[in-house]
Coordinates of C-alpha atoms and ligand atoms in Angstrom, one line a residue:
M11 CA 49.6 -27.4 30.7
R12 CA 49.6 -24.8 33.4
G13 CA 47.2 -25.4 36.3
M14 CA 46.2 -28.9 35.2
M15 CA 44.1 -30.5 37.9
Q16 CA 46.3 -33.6 38.2
Q17 CA 49.1 -31.5 39.6
T18 CA 47.2 -30.8 42.8
N19 CA 44.2 -33.0 43.2
P20 CA 43.5 -35.8 40.7
K21 CA 39.8 -36.1 39.9
H22 CA 37.8 -39.0 38.7
I23 CA 34.4 -38.7 37.1
V24 CA 31.9 -41.2 35.7
L25 CA 30.6 -39.8 32.4
G26 CA 27.2 -41.3 31.7
I27 CA 25.9 -41.1 28.1
T28 CA 22.3 -41.7 27.3
G29 CA 20.6 -42.1 24.0
G30 CA 20.1 -38.8 22.3
I31 CA 21.5 -37.1 19.3
A32 CA 23.6 -34.8 21.5
A33 CA 25.6 -37.8 22.5
Y34 CA 28.2 -36.8 20.0
K35 CA 29.1 -33.9 22.2
A36 CA 30.2 -36.3 24.9
A37 CA 33.2 -37.2 22.8
E38 CA 34.5 -33.7 22.8
L39 CA 33.6 -33.3 26.4
S40 CA 35.6 -36.3 27.4
R41 CA 38.6 -35.1 25.4
L42 CA 38.5 -31.7 27.2
L43 CA 38.2 -33.3 30.6
V44 CA 41.0 -35.8 30.0
K45 CA 43.1 -32.9 28.8
Q46 CA 42.5 -31.3 32.2
G47 CA 44.0 -34.3 33.9
I48 CA 40.7 -35.8 35.0
T49 CA 40.2 -39.6 34.9
V50 CA 37.0 -40.2 32.9
Q51 CA 35.2 -43.5 33.2
V52 CA 32.4 -43.7 30.5
A53 CA 29.2 -45.6 31.2
M54 CA 26.7 -45.7 28.3
T55 CA 23.1 -46.9 28.1
D56 CA 22.3 -49.3 25.3
A57 CA 20.4 -46.5 23.5
A58 CA 23.5 -44.3 23.6
T59 CA 25.5 -46.9 21.6
H60 CA 23.2 -46.2 18.7
F61 CA 24.4 -42.6 18.6
I62 CA 28.1 -42.9 19.5
T63 CA 30.3 -46.0 19.7
S64 CA 31.9 -47.3 22.8
A65 CA 35.1 -47.7 20.8
T66 CA 35.2 -43.9 20.2
M67 CA 34.8 -43.3 23.9
Q68 CA 37.3 -45.9 24.9
A69 CA 39.9 -44.4 22.5
L70 CA 39.3 -40.9 23.9
T71 CA 39.4 -41.8 27.6
G72 CA 41.8 -44.8 27.5
R73 CA 39.5 -46.9 29.6
P74 CA 37.0 -49.7 28.7
V75 CA 33.5 -48.4 28.5
L76 CA 30.8 -49.8 30.8
V77 CA 27.6 -50.7 29.0
D78 CA 26.2 -54.1 30.0
Q79 CA 24.7 -54.5 33.5
W80 CA 24.8 -58.3 33.2
Q81 CA 28.4 -58.8 32.3
D82 CA 30.8 -60.3 34.9
D83 CA 29.4 -60.1 38.3
K84 CA 26.1 -58.3 37.4
G85 CA 27.7 -54.8 37.7
I86 CA 28.7 -55.1 41.4
S87 CA 32.3 -54.4 40.8
H88 CA 31.4 -51.4 38.6
I89 CA 29.3 -50.0 41.4
Q90 CA 32.2 -50.4 43.7
S91 CA 34.6 -48.9 41.2
T92 CA 32.4 -45.8 40.8
H93 CA 32.6 -45.2 44.6
A94 CA 36.0 -43.7 43.8
A95 CA 34.3 -41.1 41.6
D96 CA 34.2 -37.4 42.6
T97 CA 31.1 -36.9 40.6
I98 CA 28.8 -38.6 38.0
V99 CA 27.9 -36.4 35.0
I100 CA 25.1 -37.4 32.6
V101 CA 25.7 -36.0 29.1
P102 CA 23.3 -35.9 27.4
A103 CA 20.5 -36.7 29.8
T104 CA 17.3 -37.6 27.9
A105 CA 13.8 -36.9 29.2
D106 CA 13.5 -40.7 29.8
F107 CA 16.7 -40.9 31.8
I108 CA 15.7 -37.8 33.8
A109 CA 12.4 -39.5 34.6
K110 CA 14.3 -42.6 35.8
L111 CA 16.6 -40.5 38.0
A112 CA 13.6 -38.6 39.5
H113 CA 11.9 -41.8 40.3
G114 CA 14.9 -43.8 41.5
L115 CA 14.7 -46.5 38.9
A116 CA 17.7 -48.7 38.4
D117 CA 16.9 -50.9 35.4
D118 CA 20.2 -50.6 33.5
L119 CA 23.9 -50.2 34.5
L120 CA 24.0 -46.4 34.3
S121 CA 20.8 -45.8 36.3
T122 CA 22.0 -48.4 38.8
L123 CA 25.3 -46.5 39.2
C124 CA 23.4 -43.2 39.7
L125 CA 21.1 -44.8 42.4
A126 CA 24.1 -46.4 44.1
R127 CA 26.3 -43.3 44.0
N128 CA 27.9 -41.7 47.0
C129 CA 29.0 -38.5 45.1
P130 CA 27.3 -35.5 43.5
L131 CA 25.3 -36.0 40.3
I132 CA 25.4 -33.4 37.4
V133 CA 23.0 -33.7 34.6
A134 CA 23.0 -31.9 31.2
P135 CA 19.5 -32.3 29.7
A136 CA 19.1 -32.5 25.9
M137 CA 15.7 -33.0 24.2
N138 CA 13.1 -31.6 21.9
K139 CA 11.4 -28.4 23.2
Q140 CA 8.0 -30.0 23.6
M141 CA 9.6 -32.8 25.7
W142 CA 11.4 -30.3 27.8
S143 CA 8.3 -28.1 28.4
N144 CA 6.1 -31.1 29.1
A145 CA 4.7 -30.9 32.6
A146 CA 6.0 -34.4 33.4
T147 CA 9.6 -33.5 32.5
Q148 CA 9.4 -30.2 34.4
R149 CA 8.1 -32.1 37.4
N150 CA 11.0 -34.5 37.2
V151 CA 13.5 -31.7 36.8
Q152 CA 12.1 -30.0 39.9
Q153 CA 12.4 -33.4 41.8
L154 CA 16.1 -33.6 40.7
I155 CA 16.8 -30.1 41.9
A156 CA 15.0 -30.9 45.2
D157 CA 17.3 -34.0 45.5
G158 CA 20.4 -31.8 45.2
V159 CA 21.2 -32.8 41.6
T160 CA 23.0 -30.0 39.6
L161 CA 21.5 -29.2 36.2
L162 CA 23.7 -27.7 33.5
G163 CA 21.4 -26.2 30.8
P164 CA 19.6 -26.7 28.7
V165 CA 19.6 -23.6 26.5
S166 CA 17.4 -22.4 23.7
G167 CA 18.5 -22.9 20.1
I168 CA 18.1 -24.9 16.9
Q169 CA 17.3 -28.5 17.6
A170 CA 18.1 -31.7 15.8
C171 CA 14.5 -31.9 14.6
G172 CA 14.9 -28.5 13.0
E173 CA 12.7 -26.7 15.5
E174 CA 14.0 -23.8 17.6
G175 CA 13.4 -23.7 21.3
M176 CA 14.5 -24.7 24.8
G177 CA 16.1 -28.1 25.2
R178 CA 19.4 -27.8 23.4
M179 CA 22.4 -29.1 25.4
L180 CA 25.2 -26.8 26.3
E181 CA 28.3 -27.1 24.2
A182 CA 31.1 -29.4 25.3
E183 CA 33.4 -26.4 26.1
E184 CA 30.7 -24.9 28.4
L185 CA 30.1 -28.2 30.1
A186 CA 33.8 -28.9 30.6
R187 CA 34.3 -25.5 32.1
D188 CA 31.3 -25.9 34.5
I189 CA 32.2 -29.4 35.5
V190 CA 35.8 -28.4 36.3
A191 CA 34.5 -25.4 38.2
L192 CA 32.1 -27.6 40.2
L193 CA 34.8 -30.2 40.9
Q194 CA 37.4 -27.8 42.2
G195 CA 35.8 -24.4 42.8
S196 CA 36.1 -21.6 40.4
E197 CA 39.1 -20.1 42.2
T198 CA 41.4 -23.0 41.3
L199 CA 40.0 -23.5 37.8
D200 CA 42.6 -23.4 35.0
R201 CA 40.7 -20.9 32.9
T202 CA 43.5 -20.7 30.3
S203 CA 43.3 -24.1 28.8
L204 CA 39.7 -24.1 27.6
P205 CA 38.1 -21.8 24.9
L206 CA 36.1 -18.8 25.8
T207 CA 32.3 -19.4 26.3
P208 CA 29.6 -16.8 25.4
R209 CA 29.3 -16.2 29.1
E210 CA 32.7 -14.6 29.2
R211 CA 32.0 -12.1 26.5
G212 CA 29.6 -9.3 27.6
L213 CA 28.4 -8.6 31.1
D214 CA 31.5 -10.0 32.7
G215 CA 31.8 -9.3 36.4
L216 CA 28.7 -7.1 36.6
N217 CA 26.1 -7.8 39.3
I218 CA 22.6 -7.9 37.9
L219 CA 19.6 -7.9 40.1
I220 CA 16.3 -9.1 38.5
T221 CA 12.8 -9.3 39.8
A222 CA 10.5 -11.9 38.1
G223 CA 7.2 -13.6 38.3
P224 CA 4.0 -12.5 40.1
T225 CA 3.5 -11.6 43.7
Y226 CA 0.8 -13.1 45.9
E227 CA -1.1 -10.8 48.3
A228 CA -2.9 -12.8 51.0
I229 CA -6.6 -12.1 51.7
D230 CA -6.8 -14.8 54.3
A231 CA -5.1 -18.1 55.2
V232 CA -5.9 -19.7 51.9
R233 CA -6.9 -17.0 49.4
G234 CA -5.0 -14.2 47.8
I235 CA -4.6 -11.8 44.9
T236 CA -2.1 -12.6 42.2
N237 CA -1.8 -12.5 38.4
R238 CA -0.9 -14.8 35.5
S239 CA 2.8 -14.0 35.2
S240 CA 4.7 -17.2 34.8
G241 CA 8.2 -15.8 35.5
K242 CA 9.4 -17.0 32.0
M243 CA 10.5 -13.6 30.8
G244 CA 12.4 -12.7 34.0
Y245 CA 14.0 -16.2 34.3
A246 CA 15.1 -16.0 30.6
I247 CA 16.8 -12.7 31.4
A248 CA 18.5 -14.2 34.4
Q249 CA 19.7 -17.2 32.3
A250 CA 20.9 -14.9 29.4
A251 CA 22.7 -12.6 31.9
Q252 CA 24.4 -15.5 33.5
E253 CA 25.5 -16.8 30.1
L254 CA 26.9 -13.3 29.3
G255 CA 29.1 -13.5 32.4
A256 CA 27.1 -11.6 35.0
E257 CA 26.6 -12.5 38.7
V258 CA 22.9 -12.8 38.8
T259 CA 20.5 -12.4 41.7
L260 CA 17.0 -13.3 40.9
V261 CA 14.2 -12.2 43.3
S262 CA 11.3 -14.4 42.3
G263 CA 7.7 -14.4 43.1
P264 CA 5.9 -17.8 43.1
T265 CA 6.5 -19.7 39.8
A266 CA 6.6 -23.3 38.6
L267 CA 10.0 -22.8 37.0
S268 CA 13.3 -24.4 37.9
H269 CA 16.0 -22.0 39.1
P270 CA 18.3 -20.9 36.3
Y271 CA 21.7 -22.5 36.6
G272 CA 24.3 -20.4 38.3
T273 CA 22.1 -17.7 39.7
L274 CA 21.3 -16.8 43.3
V275 CA 17.5 -17.1 43.6
V276 CA 15.7 -15.4 46.4
D277 CA 12.1 -16.8 46.6
V278 CA 9.5 -14.4 47.8
T279 CA 5.7 -14.4 47.9
S280 CA 4.3 -10.9 48.4
A281 CA 5.3 -7.5 47.1
A282 CA 6.5 -6.5 50.5
E283 CA 8.9 -9.5 50.6
M284 CA 10.1 -8.7 47.1
F285 CA 10.7 -5.1 48.2
D286 CA 12.7 -6.3 51.2
A287 CA 14.8 -8.7 49.1
V288 CA 15.6 -6.0 46.6
K289 CA 16.6 -3.5 49.3
K290 CA 18.9 -6.2 50.7
H291 CA 20.7 -6.8 47.4
V292 CA 20.5 -3.5 45.5
D293 CA 23.7 -2.0 47.0
S294 CA 25.9 -4.4 45.1
A295 CA 23.9 -4.2 41.8
D296 CA 25.3 -2.6 38.7
I297 CA 22.1 -3.2 36.8
F298 CA 18.5 -3.6 38.1
I299 CA 15.9 -5.1 35.8
G300 CA 12.3 -5.1 37.1
V301 CA 10.4 -7.8 35.2
A302 CA 8.1 -8.9 38.0
A303 CA 4.4 -8.3 37.7
V304 CA 4.2 -6.8 41.2
A305 CA 0.7 -6.4 42.6
D306 CA -0.1 -2.7 42.7
Y307 CA -2.3 -3.3 45.8
R308 CA -2.5 -5.5 48.8
V309 CA -5.3 -6.2 51.3
A310 CA -5.1 -3.7 54.1
Q311 CA -5.8 -6.3 56.8
S312 CA -5.4 -9.9 55.7
S313 CA -7.0 -12.5 57.9
A314 CA -4.9 -15.2 59.6
Q315 CA -7.9 -17.6 59.4
K316 CA -10.0 -18.5 56.4
I317 CA -12.8 -15.9 56.1
K318 CA -16.2 -17.6 56.6
K319 CA -19.0 -17.0 54.2
N320 CA -21.9 -15.2 55.8
G321 CA -24.3 -14.8 52.9
G322 CA -23.7 -11.0 52.5
N323 CA -21.2 -9.0 50.5
L324 CA -17.6 -8.9 51.5
T325 CA -15.6 -5.7 51.0
L326 CA -11.8 -5.8 50.9
E327 CA -9.9 -2.6 51.5
L328 CA -6.9 -2.5 49.2
V329 CA -3.9 -0.3 49.9
P330 CA -1.1 0.5 47.4
N331 CA 2.2 -1.5 47.5
P332 CA 5.5 0.2 47.3
D333 CA 6.8 0.7 43.7
I334 CA 10.0 -1.3 43.8
L335 CA 11.4 0.0 40.5
A336 CA 10.6 3.6 41.3
Y337 CA 12.4 3.2 44.7
V338 CA 15.5 1.7 43.1
A339 CA 15.6 4.3 40.3
A340 CA 15.5 7.1 42.8
L341 CA 18.3 5.9 45.0
P342 CA 21.3 8.3 45.3
N343 CA 23.7 5.7 43.8
A344 CA 21.0 3.9 41.7
P345 CA 22.1 1.0 39.5
F346 CA 21.4 1.2 35.8
C347 CA 17.6 0.6 35.8
V348 CA 15.7 -1.3 33.2
G349 CA 11.9 -1.3 33.6
F350 CA 9.2 -3.3 31.9
A351 CA 5.7 -2.1 31.0
A352 CA 2.8 -4.5 30.5
E353 CA 0.0 -2.6 28.9
S354 CA -3.3 -3.9 27.4
E355 CA -3.7 -0.8 25.2
N356 CA -1.9 2.4 24.0
L357 CA 1.4 0.5 24.5
R358 CA 3.8 3.1 23.1
E359 CA 2.2 6.0 24.9
Y360 CA 1.9 4.4 28.3
A361 CA 5.3 2.8 28.2
E362 CA 7.1 6.0 27.4
Q363 CA 5.1 7.8 30.1
K364 CA 6.3 5.1 32.6
R365 CA 9.9 5.4 31.4
R366 CA 9.9 9.2 31.9
S367 CA 8.0 9.3 35.2
K368 CA 10.5 6.8 36.7
K369 CA 13.5 8.4 34.9
L370 CA 14.6 5.1 33.4
P371 CA 17.4 4.9 30.8
L372 CA 15.7 1.8 29.3
L373 CA 12.2 0.3 29.3
A374 CA 10.9 -2.8 27.6
A375 CA 7.2 -2.6 26.7
N376 CA 5.0 -5.6 25.9
L377 CA 1.3 -6.2 25.3
A378 CA 0.2 -7.8 28.6
Q379 CA -2.3 -10.2 27.1
Q380 CA 0.2 -11.6 24.6
A381 CA 3.3 -11.7 26.8
I382 CA 2.0 -13.1 30.1
G383 CA 2.5 -16.8 30.5
A384 CA 3.6 -17.3 26.9
D385 CA 6.9 -18.9 25.7
D386 CA 7.5 -16.1 23.2
N387 CA 7.0 -12.4 23.3
E388 CA 7.4 -9.2 21.3
L389 CA 9.1 -6.2 22.9
I390 CA 9.6 -2.5 22.1
L391 CA 12.6 -1.0 23.8
F392 CA 12.4 2.6 24.7
D393 CA 15.5 4.7 25.5
D394 CA 16.7 8.3 25.1
A395 CA 17.4 7.6 21.4
G396 CA 13.8 6.5 20.7
E397 CA 12.1 3.1 20.2
H398 CA 13.5 -0.2 19.0
P399 CA 11.0 -2.9 18.2
L400 CA 12.1 -6.5 18.7
P401 CA 10.1 -9.0 16.6
R402 CA 8.2 -11.9 18.2
T403 CA 10.5 -14.7 19.2
D404 CA 11.2 -16.9 22.2
K405 CA 11.8 -15.2 25.5
L406 CA 15.4 -16.3 25.9
A407 CA 16.3 -14.9 22.4
L408 CA 14.6 -11.6 23.3
A409 CA 16.4 -11.6 26.7
R410 CA 19.8 -11.8 25.0
V411 CA 19.1 -8.9 22.7
L412 CA 17.6 -6.8 25.6
L413 CA 20.8 -7.5 27.6
L414 CA 23.2 -6.6 24.9
H415 CA 21.3 -3.3 24.4
A416 CA 21.3 -2.6 28.2
S417 CA 25.0 -3.5 28.4
S418 CA 25.9 -1.1 25.6
L419 CA 23.9 1.7 27.2
Y420 CA 25.4 0.9 30.6
H421 CA 29.0 1.0 29.3
K422 CA 28.3 4.2 27.3
G423 CA 27.0 5.8 30.5
K424 CA 30.1 4.7 32.4
S425 CA 32.5 6.0 29.8
K426 CA 31.0 9.5 29.9
Ligands
PMT30 O1 6.3 -13.7 33.6 P1 5.8 -13.9 32.2 O2 4.6 -14.8 32.1 O3 6.9 -14.4 31.3 O4 5.3 -12.5 31.6 C1 6.2 -11.5 31.5 C2 5.6 -10.1 31.9 C3 4.4 -9.8 31.0 C4 5.1 -10.2 33.3 C5 6.8 -9.1 31.7 O5 7.2 -9.1 30.4 C6 6.4 -7.7 32.1 O6 5.8 -7.0 31.3 N1 6.7 -7.4 33.4 C7 6.2 -6.1 34.0 C8 4.8 -6.3 34.5 C9 4.3 -5.1 35.2 O7 3.9 -5.2 36.3 O8 4.3 -4.0 34.5 P2 3.7 -2.6 35.1 O9 3.6 -1.8 33.9 O10 2.6 -2.7 36.0 O11 5.0 -2.1 36.0 C10 6.0 -1.2 35.4 C11 7.3 -1.6 36.0 O12 7.3 -1.3 37.4 C12 7.7 -3.0 35.9 O13 9.1 -3.1 35.6 C13 7.4 -3.6 37.3 O14 8.3 -4.7 37.6 C14 7.7 -2.4 38.2 N2 6.9 -2.4 39.4 C15 5.5 -2.2 39.3 C16 4.8 -2.1 40.5 C17 5.4 -2.2 41.7 N3 4.7 -2.1 42.8 N4 6.7 -2.4 41.8 C18 7.5 -2.5 40.6 O15 8.7 -2.6 40.7

């Protein structure tokens, strides 16, 4: 096989499997990794053996599977043997195992190997959507990211329980591709020996700049003006754009969300900072999507100290913030611009007015009170051909449709 990893730099990974229904995908993943010349040492939790047998994994990897912490010398030789690993990959990672990792627990062989590792850790979460969105899981995920753990996925889709939402594990082909890329760097990746992923069909090679979330305009040292944007819509667009092959830069106001995998995230606080970050990145952007709920006004003179109460009224002078989208759309070599409009009434009329006044080829309109903070949304797309309503569904699904529409308009414009 051309470009197999073993020809240049043999790699060794520990593939940890935890107890979730997506464990079956670990079999195909190990097959793809072994095919790439990678040595795969499987370590399973006891729960994982209820979903897939160690015999299957042993047959696919050609190595005995590690399960029992208490066999032989209480796992010490296993810990030493994993010190040869280039990375540990947990596929699937259940909510329970993510919690263990976040808290440094080591009460079975796999969690002990993770805690005792001296190599990077990659985690592919898989769980029910409620478990994924639970504040405890999100807190644990944030902790893993802060600890330098790489997260692959999850994505939104149909789940084992029949529900649809965020928490589905990436497919084995996508995981194999990402793991190989992370091991060797994308430039040396043998891209011919694995099937195409969705990410390679669509926005391939395009640079997409996205703003997301709210902005925070300081009044004084501890108070400010902000809004209820969660960032979910913008982050979903960033994730979908990355899946479709784009290079994504996400300029994000303050949110509680984890950074979408594979995107460059520039964290900002105020509209002025968001404007600066956009100006810095806009030159290389092919498409700009303004999803952020940017504060229209900021306090003229914010106080460095906490303003003291004096019993009387307090008047704040507000001055307008720059309109970032209008600025980008008016640039001489403007990228293809997609605007959003959040309206609480007269949605169609105000949205189309916004699109025309900012001369945007595409604008997505939503009802502010239904869209902001929610997991799902309903959009009406406005372009030169008219309006295209998209029914209420989760934000990632909407993001994918929006991007396919934007991509087709972008390519049509380029071919003129
Ligand atoms: O973050 P979520 O909780 O998921 O909620 C999603 C959302 C409701 C915030 C999102 O879907 C949305 O509608 N974003 C645009 C919100 C907004 O500020 O709309 P607007 O109508 O005020 O602004 C119109 C457009 O100009 C937007 O593309 C906005 O990003 C942009 N703008 C506005 C003001 C400003 N100073 N600079 C800008 O770039």
